[in-house]
C-alpha positions as protocol buffer text, in pm:
chain_id: "A"
residue {
  index: 1
  type: UNK
  ca { x: 5520 y: 13136 z: -3258 }
}
residue {
  index: 2
  type: UNK
  ca { x: 5417 y: 12803 z: -3302 }
}
residue {
  index: 3
  type: UNK
  ca { x: 5252 y: 12590 z: -3031 }
}
residue {
  index: 4
  type: UNK
  ca { x: 5231 y: 12219 z: -3017 }
}
residue {
  index: 5
  type: UNK
  ca { x: 5002 y: 12027 z: -2820 }
}
residue {
  index: 6
  type: UNK
  ca { x: 5026 y: 11630 z: -2764 }
}
residue {
  index: 7
  type: UNK
  ca { x: 4738 y: 11415 z: -2650 }
}
residue {
  index: 8
  type: UNK
  ca { x: 4643 y: 11034 z: -2662 }
}
residue {
  index: 9
  type: UNK
  ca { x: 4886 y: 10934 z: -2386 }
}
residue {
  index: 10
  type: UNK
  ca { x: 4769 y: 10660 z: -2128 }
}
residue {
  index: 11
  type: UNK
  ca { x: 4810 y: 10326 z: -1925 }
}
residue {
  index: 12
  type: UNK
  ca { x: 4788 y: 10019 z: -2135 }
}
residue {
  index: 13
  type: UNK
  ca { x: 4900 y: 9690 z: -2092 }
}
residue {
  index: 14
  type: UNK
  ca { x: 5206 y: 9499 z: -2206 }
}
residue {
  index: 15
  type: UNK
  ca { x: 5142 y: 9422 z: -2596 }
}
residue {
  index: 16
  type: UNK
  ca { x: 4862 y: 9715 z: -2634 }
}
residue {
  index: 17
  type: UNK
  ca { x: 4864 y: 10022 z: -2839 }
}
residue {
  index: 18
  type: UNK
  ca { x: 4819 y: 10375 z: -2791 }
}
residue {
  index: 19
  type: UNK
  ca { x: 4828 y: 10661 z: -3076 }
}
residue {
  index: 20
  type: UNK
  ca { x: 4974 y: 11002 z: -2979 }
}
residue {
  index: 21
  type: UNK
  ca { x: 4841 y: 11310 z: -3186 }
}
residue {
  index: 22
  type: UNK
  ca { x: 5071 y: 11654 z: -3205 }
}
residue {
  index: 23
  type: UNK
  ca { x: 4856 y: 11952 z: -3306 }
}
residue {
  index: 24
  type: UNK
  ca { x: 5030 y: 12273 z: -3436 }
}
residue {
  index: 25
  type: UNK
  ca { x: 4884 y: 12593 z: -3407 }
}
residue {
  index: 26
  type: UNK
  ca { x: 4979 y: 12946 z: -3455 }
}
residue {
  index: 27
  type: UNK
  ca { x: 5174 y: 13119 z: -3765 }
}
residue {
  index: 28
  type: UNK
  ca { x: 5172 y: 12886 z: -4061 }
}
residue {
  index: 29
  type: UNK
  ca { x: 5294 y: 12574 z: -3984 }
}
residue {
  index: 30
  type: UNK
  ca { x: 5559 y: 12456 z: -4218 }
}
residue {
  index: 31
  type: UNK
  ca { x: 5877 y: 12273 z: -4062 }
}
residue {
  index: 32
  type: UNK
  ca { x: 6132 y: 12081 z: -4198 }
}
residue {
  index: 33
  type: UNK
  ca { x: 6065 y: 11775 z: -3956 }
}
residue {
  index: 34
  type: UNK
  ca { x: 5865 y: 11684 z: -3663 }
}
residue {
  index: 35
  type: UNK
  ca { x: 5998 y: 11437 z: -3436 }
}
residue {
  index: 36
  type: UNK
  ca { x: 5849 y: 11231 z: -3165 }
}
residue {
  index: 37
  type: UNK
  ca { x: 6075 y: 11198 z: -2856 }
}
residue {
  index: 38
  type: UNK
  ca { x: 6074 y: 11056 z: -2498 }
}
residue {
  index: 39
  type: UNK
  ca { x: 6225 y: 11041 z: -2160 }
}
residue {
  index: 40
  type: UNK
  ca { x: 6179 y: 10788 z: -1877 }
}
residue {
  index: 41
  type: UNK
  ca { x: 6277 y: 10891 z: -1541 }
}
residue {
  index: 42
  type: UNK
  ca { x: 6632 y: 10880 z: -1467 }
}
residue {
  index: 43
  type: UNK
  ca { x: 6714 y: 10827 z: -1847 }
}
residue {
  index: 44
  type: UNK
  ca { x: 6806 y: 11083 z: -2126 }
}
residue {
  index: 45
  type: UNK
  ca { x: 6589 y: 11227 z: -2383 }
}
residue {
  index: 46
  type: UNK
  ca { x: 6575 y: 11008 z: -2679 }
}
residue {
  index: 47
  type: UNK
  ca { x: 6473 y: 11047 z: -3040 }
}
residue {
  index: 48
  type: UNK
  ca { x: 6214 y: 10785 z: -3119 }
}
residue {
  index: 49
  type: UNK
  ca { x: 6074 y: 10877 z: -3465 }
}
residue {
  index: 50
  type: UNK
  ca { x: 6083 y: 11172 z: -3676 }
}
residue {
  index: 51
  type: UNK
  ca { x: 5938 y: 11245 z: -4030 }
}
residue {
  index: 52
  type: UNK
  ca { x: 5991 y: 11496 z: -4307 }
}
residue {
  index: 53
  type: UNK
  ca { x: 5709 y: 11762 z: -4373 }
}
residue {
  index: 54
  type: UNK
  ca { x: 5793 y: 11790 z: -4710 }
}
residue {
  index: 55
  type: UNK
  ca { x: 5797 y: 11419 z: -4873 }
}
residue {
  index: 56
  type: UNK
  ca { x: 5738 y: 11207 z: -4521 }
}
residue {
  index: 57
  type: UNK
  ca { x: 6051 y: 11035 z: -4540 }
}
residue {
  index: 58
  type: UNK
  ca { x: 6094 y: 10899 z: -4172 }
}
residue {
  index: 59
  type: UNK
  ca { x: 6335 y: 10759 z: -3901 }
}
residue {
  index: 60
  type: UNK
  ca { x: 6264 y: 10501 z: -3620 }
}
residue {
  index: 61
  type: UNK
  ca { x: 6495 y: 10434 z: -3358 }
}
residue {
  index: 62
  type: UNK
  ca { x: 6611 y: 10088 z: -3332 }
}
residue {
  index: 63
  type: UNK
  ca { x: 6415 y: 10028 z: -3007 }
}
residue {
  index: 64
  type: UNK
  ca { x: 6055 y: 10098 z: -3196 }
}
residue {
  index: 65
  type: UNK
  ca { x: 6141 y: 9985 z: -3559 }
}
residue {
  index: 66
  type: UNK
  ca { x: 5821 y: 9750 z: -3663 }
}
residue {
  index: 67
  type: UNK
  ca { x: 5631 y: 9886 z: -3391 }
}
residue {
  index: 68
  type: UNK
  ca { x: 5587 y: 10238 z: -3427 }
}
residue {
  index: 69
  type: UNK
  ca { x: 5457 y: 10428 z: -3689 }
}
residue {
  index: 70
  type: UNK
  ca { x: 5472 y: 10810 z: -3719 }
}
residue {
  index: 71
  type: UNK
  ca { x: 5276 y: 10981 z: -4022 }
}
residue {
  index: 72
  type: UNK
  ca { x: 5151 y: 11328 z: -4063 }
}
residue {
  index: 73
  type: UNK
  ca { x: 4871 y: 11543 z: -4195 }
}
residue {
  index: 74
  type: UNK
  ca { x: 4963 y: 11828 z: -4328 }
}
residue {
  index: 75
  type: UNK
  ca { x: 4614 y: 11969 z: -4412 }
}
residue {
  index: 76
  type: UNK
  ca { x: 4545 y: 11936 z: -4018 }
}
residue {
  index: 77
  type: UNK
  ca { x: 4905 y: 12036 z: -3891 }
}
residue {
  index: 78
  type: UNK
  ca { x: 4908 y: 11709 z: -3707 }
}
residue {
  index: 79
  type: UNK
  ca { x: 5161 y: 11430 z: -3679 }
}
residue {
  index: 80
  type: UNK
  ca { x: 5059 y: 11079 z: -3528 }
}
residue {
  index: 81
  type: UNK
  ca { x: 5277 y: 10827 z: -3355 }
}
residue {
  index: 82
  type: UNK
  ca { x: 5131 y: 10505 z: -3382 }
}
residue {
  index: 83
  type: UNK
  ca { x: 5223 y: 10242 z: -3108 }
}
residue {
  index: 84
  type: UNK
  ca { x: 5169 y: 9868 z: -3126 }
}
residue {
  index: 85
  type: UNK
  ca { x: 5320 y: 9607 z: -2921 }
}
residue {
  index: 86
  type: UNK
  ca { x: 5383 y: 9824 z: -2640 }
}
residue {
  index: 87
  type: UNK
  ca { x: 5646 y: 9722 z: -2397 }
}
residue {
  index: 88
  type: UNK
  ca { x: 5671 y: 9819 z: -2043 }
}
residue {
  index: 89
  type: UNK
  ca { x: 6027 y: 9989 z: -2098 }
}
residue {
  index: 90
  type: UNK
  ca { x: 5810 y: 10241 z: -2353 }
}
residue {
  index: 91
  type: UNK
  ca { x: 5686 y: 10396 z: -2050 }
}
residue {
  index: 92
  type: UNK
  ca { x: 5819 y: 10748 z: -2084 }
}
residue {
  index: 93
  type: UNK
  ca { x: 5688 y: 11102 z: -2150 }
}
residue {
  index: 94
  type: UNK
  ca { x: 5655 y: 11183 z: -2475 }
}
residue {
  index: 95
  type: UNK
  ca { x: 5718 y: 11474 z: -2661 }
}
residue {
  index: 96
  type: UNK
  ca { x: 5661 y: 11620 z: -3022 }
}
residue {
  index: 97
  type: UNK
  ca { x: 5889 y: 11884 z: -3148 }
}
residue {
  index: 98
  type: UNK
  ca { x: 5953 y: 12048 z: -3503 }
}
residue {
  index: 99
  type: UNK
  ca { x: 6268 y: 12197 z: -3646 }
}
residue {
  index: 100
  type: UNK
  ca { x: 6283 y: 12428 z: -3938 }
}
residue {
  index: 101
  type: UNK
  ca { x: 6607 y: 12318 z: -4113 }
}
residue {
  index: 102
  type: UNK
  ca { x: 6801 y: 11991 z: -4156 }
}
residue {
  index: 103
  type: UNK
  ca { x: 7089 y: 12118 z: -3956 }
}
residue {
  index: 104
  type: UNK
  ca { x: 6878 y: 12322 z: -3692 }
}
residue {
  index: 105
  type: UNK
  ca { x: 6757 y: 12265 z: -3343 }
}
residue {
  index: 106
  type: UNK
  ca { x: 6445 y: 12127 z: -3284 }
}
residue {
  index: 107
  type: UNK
  ca { x: 6285 y: 12457 z: -3174 }
}
residue {
  index: 108
  type: UNK
  ca { x: 5954 y: 12400 z: -3074 }
}
residue {
  index: 109
  type: UNK
  ca { x: 5791 y: 12139 z: -2836 }
}
residue {
  index: 110
  type: UNK
  ca { x: 5484 y: 12044 z: -2641 }
}
residue {
  index: 111
  type: UNK
  ca { x: 5442 y: 11975 z: -2326 }
}
residue {
  index: 112
  type: UNK
  ca { x: 5452 y: 11609 z: -2313 }
}
residue {
  index: 113
  type: UNK
  ca { x: 5206 y: 11352 z: -2252 }
}
residue {
  index: 114
  type: UNK
  ca { x: 5269 y: 11054 z: -2040 }
}
residue {
  index: 115
  type: UNK
  ca { x: 5261 y: 10674 z: -2172 }
}
residue {
  index: 116
  type: UNK
  ca { x: 5255 y: 10401 z: -1920 }
}
residue {
  index: 117
  type: UNK
  ca { x: 5293 y: 10033 z: -2009 }
}
residue {
  index: 118
  type: UNK
  ca { x: 5222 y: 9786 z: -1727 }
}
residue {
  index: 119
  type: UNK
  ca { x: 5338 y: 9420 z: -1772 }
}
């Protein structure tokens, strides 16, 4: 079983930065992709960014392009989300998740970490 643990959330002023980490543990971790999702109160969960474990290709939602950067450290089984130029609308609980195949659902989820951006 794979466990994902997020860290790095917190309270930051508008325009500030945070770096989230997602550490994987358990059996050998070799997913197809790892994604960062977020869910704000009263809103649906949305995919913010993801990264292919092999090759490192990335995807970003339009709302975060140019501000957020996803990266991975395969040796440490860790995925990062560097968030710059944060806006109040980025306030949400951020989750990392992993999936095992291109067409598969995200199967493994972390517990989430709160990011709050004050204006």
